[in-house]
Short mmCIF file of C-alpha atoms in Angstrom, two decimals:
data_model
loop_
_atom_site.label_atom_id
_atom_site.label_comp_id
_atom_site.label_asym_id
_atom_site.label_seq_id
_atom_site.Cartn_x
_atom_site.Cartn_y
_atom_site.Cartn_z
CA MET A 1 -60.25 -162.43 -118.00
CA ASP A 2 -59.46 -159.42 -120.09
CA SER A 3 -62.47 -157.67 -122.19
CA ILE A 4 -61.34 -159.34 -125.40
CA SER A 5 -61.15 -162.92 -124.08
CA ALA A 6 -64.66 -162.09 -122.50
CA HIS A 7 -66.09 -161.01 -125.69
CA LYS A 8 -64.91 -163.97 -127.55
CA SER A 9 -66.30 -166.21 -124.89
CA ILE A 10 -69.78 -164.58 -125.06
CA LEU A 11 -69.63 -164.80 -128.86
CA ARG A 12 -68.92 -168.37 -128.59
CA VAL A 13 -71.81 -169.18 -126.06
CA MET A 14 -74.00 -167.10 -128.33
CA THR A 15 -73.28 -169.08 -131.38
CA GLU A 16 -73.59 -172.43 -129.47
CA VAL A 17 -77.16 -171.33 -128.31
CA ARG A 18 -78.31 -170.19 -131.70
CA VAL A 19 -77.14 -173.32 -133.27
CA ALA A 20 -78.94 -175.46 -130.81
CA LEU A 21 -82.15 -173.30 -131.41
CA LEU A 22 -81.68 -173.56 -135.11
CA ARG A 23 -81.41 -177.61 -134.74
CA ALA A 24 -84.61 -177.49 -132.61
CA GLY A 25 -86.52 -175.56 -135.24
CA ALA A 26 -86.29 -172.04 -134.05
CA SER A 27 -85.62 -169.18 -136.33
CA ILE A 28 -82.92 -166.46 -135.93
CA SER A 29 -84.75 -162.86 -135.35
CA HIS A 30 -84.75 -159.77 -133.24
CA HIS A 31 -87.21 -157.10 -132.75
CA HIS A 32 -84.88 -155.07 -134.97
CA GLY A 33 -84.43 -157.99 -137.53
CA VAL A 34 -81.74 -160.38 -137.91
CA GLY A 35 -79.02 -157.90 -137.61
CA LYS A 36 -75.17 -157.98 -137.43
CA GLN A 37 -74.81 -160.73 -134.89
CA ARG A 38 -77.28 -163.23 -136.44
CA LYS A 39 -76.79 -162.72 -140.21
CA VAL A 40 -74.28 -165.41 -140.39
CA PHE A 41 -77.31 -167.96 -139.70
CA MET A 42 -79.29 -166.38 -142.58
CA ALA A 43 -78.53 -169.25 -145.03
CA SER A 44 -79.76 -171.78 -142.21
CA THR A 45 -83.11 -170.16 -142.05
CA GLN A 46 -83.81 -168.53 -145.48
CA THR A 47 -83.72 -170.01 -149.06
CA PRO A 48 -81.20 -168.77 -151.63
CA LEU A 49 -84.08 -167.04 -153.35
CA GLY A 50 -85.19 -165.32 -150.24
CA ILE A 51 -81.63 -163.86 -149.48
CA GLN A 52 -81.01 -163.02 -153.11
CA ILE A 53 -84.43 -160.78 -153.09
CA MET A 54 -83.65 -159.21 -149.62
CA LYS A 55 -80.01 -158.21 -151.41
CA LYS A 56 -81.87 -156.83 -154.53
CA LEU A 57 -84.35 -154.83 -152.27
CA LYS A 58 -81.69 -153.57 -150.27
CA LYS A 59 -79.54 -152.43 -153.21
CA VAL A 60 -82.65 -150.72 -154.64
CA LEU A 61 -83.94 -148.98 -151.61
CA ASP A 62 -80.71 -148.18 -150.14
CA PRO A 63 -78.10 -147.99 -152.96
CA ASN A 64 -75.32 -146.41 -151.02
CA ASN A 65 -75.66 -148.74 -148.14
CA ILE A 66 -76.22 -146.14 -145.54
CA PHE A 67 -79.29 -147.53 -143.57
CA ALA A 68 -78.19 -150.39 -141.28
CA ALA A 69 -75.10 -151.07 -143.33
CA ASN A 70 -74.37 -154.89 -143.47
CA ASN A 71 -77.21 -155.92 -141.35
CA SER A 72 -79.32 -158.94 -142.36
CA VAL A 73 -77.69 -159.33 -145.76
CA TYR A 74 -74.12 -158.80 -146.84
CA TRP A 75 -73.52 -155.71 -149.26
CA THR A 76 -71.01 -157.79 -151.26
CA ALA A 77 -69.47 -161.11 -151.57
CA GLU A 78 -66.30 -160.02 -150.21
CA ASP A 79 -68.09 -158.58 -147.09
CA GLU A 80 -69.66 -162.05 -146.48
CA ASN A 81 -66.46 -164.02 -147.13
CA ALA A 82 -64.44 -161.79 -144.87
CA GLU A 83 -66.98 -162.28 -141.86
CA ILE A 84 -68.11 -165.70 -142.18
CA GLU A 85 -65.08 -167.38 -143.08
CA ASN A 86 -65.03 -169.67 -140.08
CA LYS A 87 -68.93 -170.21 -140.11
CA LYS A 88 -70.10 -173.64 -139.18
CA GLU A 89 -72.51 -175.63 -141.26
CA PHE A 90 -75.75 -176.43 -139.45
#
């Protein structure tokens, strides 16, 4: 198996595990926050208002999107749409 196929397989398994955890009532987090790998699950664990507040805080505290760029919340709707176009609903 080449490295690209291996990476895709790992991502698929990680997604399946996270989906199972969410269905069981768990949350998605990490000691560094949600991060890039888990942010597609934010809508499953946070309310729209909570996500909106996080986005506004990010823009106020980091207007140039330098710190942890595109971690946890998406900087723009275009970023979100490009990354999660194949997202499953939970």
